[in-house]
Amino acid sequence: MAIIALSNVSACKDECANSIIQSSPSPDGQHQAVLFERSCGATTGFSTQVSLLSEGELLDGAESIFSADDNHGSARTENWGGPWAKLEWKSNNTLIVFYDTNARVFKTEESKIGITTQFVAVNR
């Protein structure tokens, strides 16, 4: 019986979906920063996430460099459901991610695929 139960669990699909909010190419066009909302069903809230992609790479399967939620209502949510964030390229290899200071941040990755990322909390 345990084997059947385990096989049923492993057959479950990923219920999460991504919706792109903003896609911002680096000044030289070699990379893409993507701000997106991630939803994993009715039992979880929306999150705002950012991924860095090389030219031609797709968002599906890309690892996030930033992830935050509304901190149980402390951060105001945007029309996409997650907390506010904004992308700005400082140079070809430096990205600034602005985000709501009241958001609950789960992940910040300061370097990926040759891009340095700065994270700036903003009172909104």
PDB file of N, CA, C and O in Angstrom, residues 33-111:
ATOM      1  N   ALA A  33      16.202  40.946 -17.661  1.00  0.00           N
ATOM      2  CA  ALA A  33      15.676  40.832 -16.302  1.00  0.00           C
ATOM      3  C   ALA A  33      14.161  40.722 -16.433  1.00  0.00           C
ATOM      4  O   ALA A  33      13.538  41.514 -17.148  1.00  0.00           O
ATOM      5  N   VAL A  34      13.578  39.738 -15.753  1.00  0.00           N
ATOM      6  CA  VAL A  34      12.138  39.510 -15.856  1.00  0.00           C
ATOM      7  C   VAL A  34      11.522  39.582 -14.465  1.00  0.00           C
ATOM      8  O   VAL A  34      11.895  38.825 -13.568  1.00  0.00           O
ATOM      9  N   LEU A  35      10.588  40.514 -14.304  1.00  0.00           N
ATOM     10  CA  LEU A  35       9.810  40.658 -13.084  1.00  0.00           C
ATOM     11  C   LEU A  35       8.502  39.914 -13.329  1.00  0.00           C
ATOM     12  O   LEU A  35       7.820  40.160 -14.331  1.00  0.00           O
ATOM     13  N   PHE A  36       8.160  38.983 -12.434  1.00  0.00           N
ATOM     14  CA  PHE A  36       6.949  38.203 -12.648  1.00  0.00           C
ATOM     15  C   PHE A  36       6.259  37.874 -11.342  1.00  0.00           C
ATOM     16  O   PHE A  36       6.848  37.938 -10.266  1.00  0.00           O
ATOM     17  N   GLU A  37       4.984  37.561 -11.477  1.00  0.00           N
ATOM     18  CA  GLU A  37       4.171  37.139 -10.339  1.00  0.00           C
ATOM     19  C   GLU A  37       4.071  35.625 -10.407  1.00  0.00           C
ATOM     20  O   GLU A  37       3.896  35.052 -11.471  1.00  0.00           O
ATOM     21  N   ARG A  38       4.220  34.999  -9.246  1.00  0.00           N
ATOM     22  CA  ARG A  38       4.110  33.537  -9.177  1.00  0.00           C
ATOM     23  C   ARG A  38       2.944  33.198  -8.262  1.00  0.00           C
ATOM     24  O   ARG A  38       2.844  33.702  -7.145  1.00  0.00           O
ATOM     25  N   SER A  39       2.074  32.331  -8.746  1.00  0.00           N
ATOM     26  CA  SER A  39       0.917  31.879  -7.984  1.00  0.00           C
ATOM     27  C   SER A  39       0.941  30.357  -7.942  1.00  0.00           C
ATOM     28  O   SER A  39       1.125  29.716  -8.969  1.00  0.00           O
ATOM     29  N   CYS A  40       0.752  29.814  -6.753  1.00  0.00           N
ATOM     30  CA  CYS A  40       0.789  28.356  -6.602  1.00  0.00           C
ATOM     31  C   CYS A  40      -0.531  27.803  -6.074  1.00  0.00           C
ATOM     32  O   CYS A  40      -0.562  26.840  -5.321  1.00  0.00           O
ATOM     33  N   GLY A  41      -1.619  28.443  -6.418  1.00  0.00           N
ATOM     34  CA  GLY A  41      -2.922  27.920  -6.043  1.00  0.00           C
ATOM     35  C   GLY A  41      -3.573  28.668  -4.900  1.00  0.00           C
ATOM     36  O   GLY A  41      -2.995  29.570  -4.306  1.00  0.00           O
ATOM     37  N   ALA A  42      -4.775  28.255  -4.584  1.00  0.00           N
ATOM     38  CA  ALA A  42      -5.619  28.960  -3.615  1.00  0.00           C
ATOM     39  C   ALA A  42      -5.080  28.942  -2.190  1.00  0.00           C
ATOM     40  O   ALA A  42      -5.421  29.810  -1.399  1.00  0.00           O
ATOM     41  N   THR A  43      -4.235  27.990  -1.851  1.00  0.00           N
ATOM     42  CA  THR A  43      -3.762  27.897  -0.464  1.00  0.00           C
ATOM     43  C   THR A  43      -2.517  28.735  -0.198  1.00  0.00           C
ATOM     44  O   THR A  43      -2.053  28.798   0.927  1.00  0.00           O
ATOM     45  N   THR A  44      -1.976  29.378  -1.228  1.00  0.00           N
ATOM     46  CA  THR A  44      -0.800  30.230  -1.043  1.00  0.00           C
ATOM     47  C   THR A  44      -1.070  31.597  -1.651  1.00  0.00           C
ATOM     48  O   THR A  44      -1.895  31.744  -2.543  1.00  0.00           O
ATOM     49  N   GLY A  45      -0.330  32.608  -1.163  1.00  0.00           N
ATOM     50  CA  GLY A  45      -0.464  33.951  -1.708  1.00  0.00           C
ATOM     51  C   GLY A  45       0.384  34.118  -2.962  1.00  0.00           C
ATOM     52  O   GLY A  45       1.135  33.227  -3.353  1.00  0.00           O
ATOM     53  N   PHE A  46       0.253  35.280  -3.568  1.00  0.00           N
ATOM     54  CA  PHE A  46       1.057  35.613  -4.730  1.00  0.00           C
ATOM     55  C   PHE A  46       2.438  36.079  -4.271  1.00  0.00           C
ATOM     56  O   PHE A  46       2.575  36.656  -3.198  1.00  0.00           O
ATOM     57  N   SER A  47       3.437  35.847  -5.088  1.00  0.00           N
ATOM     58  CA  SER A  47       4.761  36.395  -4.804  1.00  0.00           C
ATOM     59  C   SER A  47       5.250  37.153  -6.022  1.00  0.00           C
ATOM     60  O   SER A  47       4.833  36.904  -7.149  1.00  0.00           O
ATOM     61  N   THR A  48       6.110  38.131  -5.762  1.00  0.00           N
ATOM     62  CA  THR A  48       6.777  38.879  -6.816  1.00  0.00           C
ATOM     63  C   THR A  48       8.180  38.325  -6.909  1.00  0.00           C
ATOM     64  O   THR A  48       8.862  38.194  -5.887  1.00  0.00           O
ATOM     65  N   GLN A  49       8.611  37.994  -8.123  1.00  0.00           N
ATOM     66  CA  GLN A  49       9.930  37.400  -8.305  1.00  0.00           C
ATOM     67  C   GLN A  49      10.647  38.038  -9.483  1.00  0.00           C
ATOM     68  O   GLN A  49      10.024  38.654 -10.350  1.00  0.00           O
ATOM     69  N   VAL A  50      11.976  37.881  -9.492  1.00  0.00           N
ATOM     70  CA  VAL A  50      12.814  38.372 -10.585  1.00  0.00           C
ATOM     71  C   VAL A  50      13.761  37.260 -10.986  1.00  0.00           C
ATOM     72  O   VAL A  50      14.347  36.593 -10.130  1.00  0.00           O
ATOM     73  N   SER A  51      13.909  37.072 -12.290  1.00  0.00           N
ATOM     74  CA  SER A  51      14.908  36.146 -12.827  1.00  0.00           C
ATOM     75  C   SER A  51      15.779  36.889 -13.820  1.00  0.00           C
ATOM     76  O   SER A  51      15.327  37.837 -14.474  1.00  0.00           O
ATOM     77  N   LEU A  52      17.032  36.465 -13.931  1.00  0.00           N
ATOM     78  CA  LEU A  52      17.958  36.973 -14.936  1.00  0.00           C
ATOM     79  C   LEU A  52      18.138  35.906 -15.992  1.00  0.00           C
ATOM     80  O   LEU A  52      18.417  34.744 -15.670  1.00  0.00           O
ATOM     81  N   LEU A  53      18.003  36.286 -17.247  1.00  0.00           N
ATOM     82  CA  LEU A  53      18.109  35.341 -18.344  1.00  0.00           C
ATOM     83  C   LEU A  53      19.180  35.798 -19.330  1.00  0.00           C
ATOM     84  O   LEU A  53      19.332  36.997 -19.570  1.00  0.00           O
ATOM     85  N   SER A  54      19.875  34.840 -19.905  1.00  0.00           N
ATOM     86  CA  SER A  54      20.781  35.132 -21.010  1.00  0.00           C
ATOM     87  C   SER A  54      19.937  35.296 -22.262  1.00  0.00           C
ATOM     88  O   SER A  54      18.790  34.829 -22.330  1.00  0.00           O
ATOM     89  N   GLU A  55      20.493  35.932 -23.265  1.00  0.00           N
ATOM     90  CA  GLU A  55      19.782  36.132 -24.522  1.00  0.00           C
ATOM     91  C   GLU A  55      19.247  34.797 -25.053  1.00  0.00           C
ATOM     92  O   GLU A  55      19.964  33.807 -25.112  1.00  0.00           O
ATOM     93  N   GLY A  56      17.954  34.759 -25.360  1.00  0.00           N
ATOM     94  CA  GLY A  56      17.323  33.558 -25.896  1.00  0.00           C
ATOM     95  C   GLY A  56      16.826  32.569 -24.860  1.00  0.00           C
ATOM     96  O   GLY A  56      16.102  31.636 -25.194  1.00  0.00           O
ATOM     97  N   GLU A  57      17.188  32.743 -23.589  1.00  0.00           N
ATOM     98  CA  GLU A  57      16.743  31.829 -22.527  1.00  0.00           C
ATOM     99  C   GLU A  57      15.287  32.123 -22.173  1.00  0.00           C
ATOM    100  O   GLU A  57      14.848  33.271 -22.206  1.00  0.00           O
ATOM    101  N   LEU A  58      14.544  31.087 -21.822  1.00  0.00           N
ATOM    102  CA  LEU A  58      13.143  31.234 -21.443  1.00  0.00           C
ATOM    103  C   LEU A  58      12.973  31.278 -19.929  1.00  0.00           C
ATOM    104  O   LEU A  58      13.771  30.690 -19.193  1.00  0.00           O
ATOM    105  N   LEU A  59      11.915  31.928 -19.465  1.00  0.00           N
ATOM    106  CA  LEU A  59      11.637  32.045 -18.035  1.00  0.00           C
ATOM    107  C   LEU A  59      11.352  30.698 -17.397  1.00  0.00           C
ATOM    108  O   LEU A  59      11.799  30.433 -16.278  1.00  0.00           O
ATOM    109  N   ASP A  60      10.612  29.835 -18.087  1.00  0.00           N
ATOM    110  CA  ASP A  60      10.278  28.531 -17.521  1.00  0.00           C
ATOM    111  C   ASP A  60      11.547  27.773 -17.148  1.00  0.00           C
ATOM    112  O   ASP A  60      12.412  27.557 -17.991  1.00  0.00           O
ATOM    113  N   GLY A  61      11.655  27.415 -15.886  1.00  0.00           N
ATOM    114  CA  GLY A  61      12.807  26.668 -15.411  1.00  0.00           C
ATOM    115  C   GLY A  61      13.953  27.535 -14.906  1.00  0.00           C
ATOM    116  O   GLY A  61      14.891  27.032 -14.302  1.00  0.00           O
ATOM    117  N   ALA A  62      13.907  28.840 -15.150  1.00  0.00           N
ATOM    118  CA  ALA A  62      14.978  29.727 -14.681  1.00  0.00           C
ATOM    119  C   ALA A  62      14.839  29.947 -13.174  1.00  0.00           C
ATOM    120  O   ALA A  62      13.737  30.059 -12.642  1.00  0.00           O
ATOM    121  N   GLU A  63      15.957  30.016 -12.501  1.00  0.00           N
ATOM    122  CA  GLU A  63      15.964  30.243 -11.066  1.00  0.00           C
ATOM    123  C   GLU A  63      15.805  31.732 -10.760  1.00  0.00           C
ATOM    124  O   GLU A  63      16.373  32.581 -11.439  1.00  0.00           O
ATOM    125  N   SER A  64      15.013  32.059  -9.737  1.00  0.00           N
ATOM    126  CA  SER A  64      14.803  33.449  -9.338  1.00  0.00           C
ATOM    127  C   SER A  64      16.000  33.987  -8.574  1.00  0.00           C
ATOM    128  O   SER A  64      16.661  33.257  -7.837  1.00  0.00           O
ATOM    129  N   ILE A  65      16.254  35.294  -8.740  1.00  0.00           N
ATOM    130  CA  ILE A  65      17.282  35.974  -7.944  1.00  0.00           C
ATOM    131  C   ILE A  65      16.647  36.813  -6.842  1.00  0.00           C
ATOM    132  O   ILE A  65      17.313  37.296  -5.951  1.00  0.00           O
ATOM    133  N   PHE A  66      15.320  36.979  -6.922  1.00  0.00           N
ATOM    134  CA  PHE A  66      14.578  37.742  -5.920  1.00  0.00           C
ATOM    135  C   PHE A  66      13.198  37.138  -5.782  1.00  0.00           C
ATOM    136  O   PHE A  66      12.565  36.768  -6.777  1.00  0.00           O
ATOM    137  N   SER A  67      12.734  37.044  -4.543  1.00  0.00           N
ATOM    138  CA  SER A  67      11.394  36.533  -4.275  1.00  0.00           C
ATOM    139  C   SER A  67      10.871  37.195  -3.010  1.00  0.00           C
ATOM    140  O   SER A  67      11.573  37.250  -1.995  1.00  0.00           O
ATOM    141  N   ALA A  68       9.628  37.714  -3.074  1.00  0.00           N
ATOM    142  CA  ALA A  68       9.019  38.363  -1.906  1.00  0.00           C
ATOM    143  C   ALA A  68       7.505  38.216  -1.974  1.00  0.00           C
ATOM    144  O   ALA A  68       6.928  38.095  -3.056  1.00  0.00           O
ATOM    145  N   ASP A  69       6.862  38.248  -0.801  1.00  0.00           N
ATOM    146  CA  ASP A  69       5.411  38.299  -0.759  1.00  0.00           C
ATOM    147  C   ASP A  69       4.974  39.522   0.028  1.00  0.00           C
ATOM    148  O   ASP A  69       5.802  40.330   0.451  1.00  0.00           O
ATOM    149  N   ASP A  70       3.669  39.668   0.242  1.00  0.00           N
ATOM    150  CA  ASP A  70       3.139  40.883   0.882  1.00  0.00           C
ATOM    151  C   ASP A  70       3.241  40.883   2.413  1.00  0.00           C
ATOM    152  O   ASP A  70       2.737  41.790   3.065  1.00  0.00           O
ATOM    153  N   ASN A  71       3.926  39.888   2.974  1.00  0.00           N
ATOM    154  CA  ASN A  71       4.156  39.830   4.422  1.00  0.00           C
ATOM    155  C   ASN A  71       2.838  39.897   5.195  1.00  0.00           C
ATOM    156  O   ASN A  71       2.663  40.713   6.090  1.00  0.00           O
ATOM    157  N   HIS A  72       1.905  39.031   4.811  1.00  0.00           N
ATOM    158  CA  HIS A  72       0.608  38.931   5.470  1.00  0.00           C
ATOM    159  C   HIS A  72      -0.160  40.257   5.446  1.00  0.00           C
ATOM    160  O   HIS A  72      -0.800  40.641   6.418  1.00  0.00           O
ATOM    161  N   GLY A  73      -0.052  40.978   4.323  1.00  0.00           N
ATOM    162  CA  GLY A  73      -0.791  42.228   4.152  1.00  0.00           C
ATOM    163  C   GLY A  73      -0.030  43.479   4.552  1.00  0.00           C
ATOM    164  O   GLY A  73      -0.549  44.583   4.403  1.00  0.00           O
ATOM    165  N   SER A  74       1.193  43.362   5.047  1.00  0.00           N
ATOM    166  CA  SER A  74       1.968  44.541   5.445  1.00  0.00           C
ATOM    167  C   SER A  74       2.395  45.386   4.250  1.00  0.00           C
ATOM    168  O   SER A  74       2.476  46.605   4.346  1.00  0.00           O
ATOM    169  N   ALA A  75       2.690  44.740   3.136  1.00  0.00           N
ATOM    170  CA  ALA A  75       3.064  45.458   1.917  1.00  0.00           C
ATOM    171  C   ALA A  75       1.844  45.544   1.011  1.00  0.00           C
ATOM    172  O   ALA A  75       1.112  44.568   0.849  1.00  0.00           O
ATOM    173  N   ARG A  76       1.634  46.694   0.435  1.00  0.00           N
ATOM    174  CA  ARG A  76       0.530  46.867  -0.499  1.00  0.00           C
ATOM    175  C   ARG A  76       0.774  46.010  -1.739  1.00  0.00           C
ATOM    176  O   ARG A  76       1.884  45.959  -2.259  1.00  0.00           O
ATOM    177  N   THR A  77      -0.253  45.342  -2.193  1.00  0.00           N
ATOM    178  CA  THR A  77      -0.100  44.517  -3.389  1.00  0.00           C
ATOM    179  C   THR A  77      -0.459  45.322  -4.630  1.00  0.00           C
ATOM    180  O   THR A  77      -1.259  46.255  -4.576  1.00  0.00           O
ATOM    181  N   GLU A  78       0.142  44.936  -5.730  1.00  0.00           N
ATOM    182  CA  GLU A  78      -0.131  45.569  -7.013  1.00  0.00           C
ATOM    183  C   GLU A  78      -1.247  44.810  -7.721  1.00  0.00           C
ATOM    184  O   GLU A  78      -1.700  43.776  -7.243  1.00  0.00           O
ATOM    185  N   ASN A  79      -1.675  45.286  -8.894  1.00  0.00           N
ATOM    186  CA  ASN A  79      -2.788  44.647  -9.596  1.00  0.00           C
ATOM    187  C   ASN A  79      -2.486  43.209  -9.995  1.00  0.00           C
ATOM    188  O   ASN A  79      -3.388  42.441 -10.277  1.00  0.00           O
ATOM    189  N   TRP A  80      -1.219  42.805 -10.006  1.00  0.00           N
ATOM    190  CA  TRP A  80      -0.890  41.411 -10.333  1.00  0.00           C
ATOM    191  C   TRP A  80      -0.996  40.498  -9.126  1.00  0.00           C
ATOM    192  O   TRP A  80      -0.911  39.293  -9.252  1.00  0.00           O
ATOM    193  N   GLY A  81      -1.132  41.040  -7.914  1.00  0.00           N
ATOM    194  CA  GLY A  81      -1.332  40.224  -6.720  1.00  0.00           C
ATOM    195  C   GLY A  81      -0.158  40.206  -5.755  1.00  0.00           C
ATOM    196  O   GLY A  81      -0.323  39.942  -4.578  1.00  0.00           O
ATOM    197  N   GLY A  82       1.049  40.457  -6.232  1.00  0.00           N
ATOM    198  CA  GLY A  82       2.232  40.461  -5.374  1.00  0.00           C
ATOM    199  C   GLY A  82       2.629  41.875  -4.990  1.00  0.00           C
ATOM    200  O   GLY A  82       2.069  42.857  -5.483  1.00  0.00           O
ATOM    201  N   PRO A  83       3.621  42.013  -4.102  1.00  0.00           N
ATOM    202  CA  PRO A  83       4.074  43.338  -3.693  1.00  0.00           C
ATOM    203  C   PRO A  83       4.836  44.048  -4.814  1.00  0.00           C
ATOM    204  O   PRO A  83       5.399  43.415  -5.701  1.00  0.00           O
ATOM    205  N   TRP A  84       4.835  45.382  -4.745  1.00  0.00           N
ATOM    206  CA  TRP A  84       5.486  46.230  -5.741  1.00  0.00           C
ATOM    207  C   TRP A  84       6.981  45.932  -5.835  1.00  0.00           C
ATOM    208  O   TRP A  84       7.656  45.685  -4.828  1.00  0.00           O
ATOM    209  N   ALA A  85       7.494  45.973  -7.050  1.00  0.00           N
ATOM    210  CA  ALA A  85       8.923  45.912  -7.332  1.00  0.00           C
ATOM    211  C   ALA A  85       9.147  46.573  -8.682  1.00  0.00           C
ATOM    212  O   ALA A  85       8.218  46.703  -9.495  1.00  0.00           O
ATOM    213  N   LYS A  86      10.371  47.004  -8.916  1.00  0.00           N
ATOM    214  CA  LYS A  86      10.715  47.684 -10.165  1.00  0.00           C
ATOM    215  C   LYS A  86      12.149  47.326 -10.531  1.00  0.00           C
ATOM    216  O   LYS A  86      13.012  47.191  -9.657  1.00  0.00           O
ATOM    217  N   LEU A  87      12.411  47.199 -11.833  1.00  0.00           N
ATOM    218  CA  LEU A  87      13.742  46.867 -12.333  1.00  0.00           C
ATOM    219  C   LEU A  87      14.376  48.078 -12.997  1.00  0.00           C
ATOM    220  O   LEU A  87      13.695  48.825 -13.700  1.00  0.00           O
ATOM    221  N   GLU A  88      15.688  48.247 -12.792  1.00  0.00           N
ATOM    222  CA  GLU A  88      16.415  49.320 -13.468  1.00  0.00           C
ATOM    223  C   GLU A  88      17.856  48.874 -13.711  1.00  0.00           C
ATOM    224  O   GLU A  88      18.554  48.489 -12.772  1.00  0.00           O
ATOM    225  N   TRP A  89      18.281  48.903 -14.961  1.00  0.00           N
ATOM    226  CA  TRP A  89      19.664  48.577 -15.299  1.00  0.00           C
ATOM    227  C   TRP A  89      20.536  49.791 -15.039  1.00  0.00           C
ATOM    228  O   TRP A  89      20.245  50.888 -15.520  1.00  0.00           O
ATOM    229  N   LYS A  90      21.603  49.614 -14.276  1.00  0.00           N
ATOM    230  CA  LYS A  90      22.572  50.680 -14.005  1.00  0.00           C
ATOM    231  C   LYS A  90      23.657  50.668 -15.084  1.00  0.00           C
ATOM    232  O   LYS A  90      24.205  51.698 -15.435  1.00  0.00           O
ATOM    233  N   SER A  91      23.967  49.479 -15.604  1.00  0.00           N
ATOM    234  CA  SER A  91      24.953  49.289 -16.666  1.00  0.00           C
ATOM    235  C   SER A  91      24.677  47.932 -17.312  1.00  0.00           C
ATOM    236  O   SER A  91      23.730  47.252 -16.936  1.00  0.00           O
ATOM    237  N   ASN A  92      25.522  47.529 -18.258  1.00  0.00           N
ATOM    238  CA  ASN A  92      25.357  46.228 -18.919  1.00  0.00           C
ATOM    239  C   ASN A  92      25.380  45.059 -17.949  1.00  0.00           C
ATOM    240  O   ASN A  92      24.788  44.018 -18.222  1.00  0.00           O
ATOM    241  N   ASN A  93      26.090  45.215 -16.831  1.00  0.00           N
ATOM    242  CA  ASN A  93      26.241  44.096 -15.902  1.00  0.00           C
ATOM    243  C   ASN A  93      25.830  44.421 -14.471  1.00  0.00           C
ATOM    244  O   ASN A  93      26.234  43.732 -13.544  1.00  0.00           O
ATOM    245  N   THR A  94      25.007  45.471 -14.290  1.00  0.00           N
ATOM    246  CA  THR A  94      24.499  45.810 -12.955  1.00  0.00           C
ATOM    247  C   THR A  94      23.011  46.120 -13.030  1.00  0.00           C
ATOM    248  O   THR A  94      22.587  47.011 -13.758  1.00  0.00           O
ATOM    249  N   LEU A  95      22.229  45.357 -12.265  1.00  0.00           N
ATOM    250  CA  LEU A  95      20.780  45.519 -12.208  1.00  0.00           C
ATOM    251  C   LEU A  95      20.394  45.961 -10.800  1.00  0.00           C
ATOM    252  O   LEU A  95      20.918  45.440  -9.810  1.00  0.00           O
ATOM    253  N   ILE A  96      19.477  46.924 -10.709  1.00  0.00           N
ATOM    254  CA  ILE A  96      18.925  47.341  -9.423  1.00  0.00           C
ATOM    255  C   ILE A  96      17.484  46.843  -9.343  1.00  0.00           C
ATOM    256  O   ILE A  96      16.698  47.057 -10.271  1.00  0.00           O
ATOM    257  N   VAL A  97      17.162  46.164  -8.256  1.00  0.00           N
ATOM    258  CA  VAL A  97      15.794  45.723  -7.989  1.00  0.00           C
ATOM    259  C   VAL A  97      15.278  46.548  -6.818  1.00  0.00           C
ATOM    260  O   VAL A  97      15.795  46.450  -5.703  1.00  0.00           O
ATOM    261  N   PHE A  98      14.305  47.401  -7.081  1.00  0.00           N
ATOM    262  CA  PHE A  98      13.641  48.176  -6.041  1.00  0.00           C
ATOM    263  C   PHE A  98      12.430  47.372  -5.588  1.00  0.00           C
ATOM    264  O   PHE A  98      11.751  46.755  -6.413  1.00  0.00           O
ATOM    265  N   TYR A  99      12.151  47.370  -4.286  1.00  0.00           N
ATOM    266  CA  TYR A  99      11.008  46.614  -3.769  1.00  0.00           C
ATOM    267  C   TYR A  99      10.442  47.308  -2.539  1.00  0.00           C
ATOM    268  O   TYR A  99      11.120  48.116  -1.898  1.00  0.00           O
ATOM    269  N   ASP A 100       9.210  47.002  -2.215  1.00  0.00           N
ATOM    270  CA  ASP A 100       8.516  47.586  -1.069  1.00  0.00           C
ATOM    271  C   ASP A 100       9.198  47.155   0.227  1.00  0.00           C
ATOM    272  O   ASP A 100       9.396  45.972   0.473  1.00  0.00           O
ATOM    273  N   THR A 101       9.540  48.136   1.044  1.00  0.00           N
ATOM    274  CA  THR A 101      10.235  47.860   2.301  1.00  0.00           C
ATOM    275  C   THR A 101       9.430  46.972   3.241  1.00  0.00           C
ATOM    276  O   THR A 101       9.998  46.286   4.098  1.00  0.00           O
ATOM    277  N   ASN A 102       8.098  46.932   3.088  1.00  0.00           N
ATOM    278  CA  ASN A 102       7.254  46.116   3.952  1.00  0.00           C
ATOM    279  C   ASN A 102       7.072  44.689   3.453  1.00  0.00           C
ATOM    280  O   ASN A 102       6.449  43.868   4.118  1.00  0.00           O
ATOM    281  N   ALA A 103       7.603  44.394   2.278  1.00  0.00           N
ATOM    282  CA  ALA A 103       7.486  43.039   1.734  1.00  0.00           C
ATOM    283  C   ALA A 103       8.347  42.075   2.549  1.00  0.00           C
ATOM    284  O   ALA A 103       9.358  42.462   3.137  1.00  0.00           O
ATOM    285  N   ARG A 104       7.947  40.834   2.567  1.00  0.00           N
ATOM    286  CA  ARG A 104       8.745  39.784   3.203  1.00  0.00           C
ATOM    287  C   ARG A 104       9.591  39.156   2.099  1.00  0.00           C
ATOM    288  O   ARG A 104       9.078  38.510   1.193  1.00  0.00           O
ATOM    289  N   VAL A 105      10.904  39.375   2.198  1.00  0.00           N
ATOM    290  CA  VAL A 105      11.833  38.918   1.165  1.00  0.00           C
ATOM    291  C   VAL A 105      12.354  37.533   1.530  1.00  0.00           C
ATOM    292  O   VAL A 105      12.871  37.316   2.620  1.00  0.00           O
ATOM    293  N   PHE A 106      12.213  36.609   0.595  1.00  0.00           N
ATOM    294  CA  PHE A 106      12.673  35.242   0.792  1.00  0.00           C
ATOM    295  C   PHE A 106      14.041  34.993   0.167  1.00  0.00           C
ATOM    296  O   PHE A 106      14.794  34.152   0.644  1.00  0.00           O
ATOM    297  N   LYS A 107      14.335  35.716  -0.901  1.00  0.00           N
ATOM    298  CA  LYS A 107      15.577  35.426  -1.606  1.00  0.00           C
ATOM    299  C   LYS A 107      16.120  36.686  -2.278  1.00  0.00           C
ATOM    300  O   LYS A 107      15.362  37.439  -2.899  1.00  0.00           O
ATOM    301  N   THR A 108      17.421  36.892  -2.143  1.00  0.00           N
ATOM    302  CA  THR A 108      18.159  37.893  -2.910  1.00  0.00           C
ATOM    303  C   THR A 108      19.481  37.260  -3.308  1.00  0.00           C
ATOM    304  O   THR A 108      20.205  36.759  -2.463  1.00  0.00           O
ATOM    305  N   GLU A 109      19.754  37.246  -4.584  1.00  0.00           N
ATOM    306  CA  GLU A 109      21.009  36.692  -5.087  1.00  0.00           C
ATOM    307  C   GLU A 109      21.768  37.819  -5.767  1.00  0.00           C
ATOM    308  O   GLU A 109      21.309  38.390  -6.749  1.00  0.00           O
ATOM    309  N   GLU A 110      22.942  38.165  -5.211  1.00  0.00           N
ATOM    310  CA  GLU A 110      23.657  39.356  -5.645  1.00  0.00           C
ATOM    311  C   GLU A 110      24.497  39.179  -6.894  1.00  0.00           C
ATOM    312  O   GLU A 110      24.973  40.169  -7.452  1.00  0.00           O
ATOM    313  N   SER A 111      24.693  37.946  -7.363  1.00  0.00           N
ATOM    314  CA  SER A 111      25.474  37.736  -8.575  1.00  0.00           C
ATOM    315  C   SER A 111      24.999  36.473  -9.286  1.00  0.00           C
ATOM    316  O   SER A 111      24.839  35.429  -8.655  1.00  0.00           O
TER     317      SER A 111
END
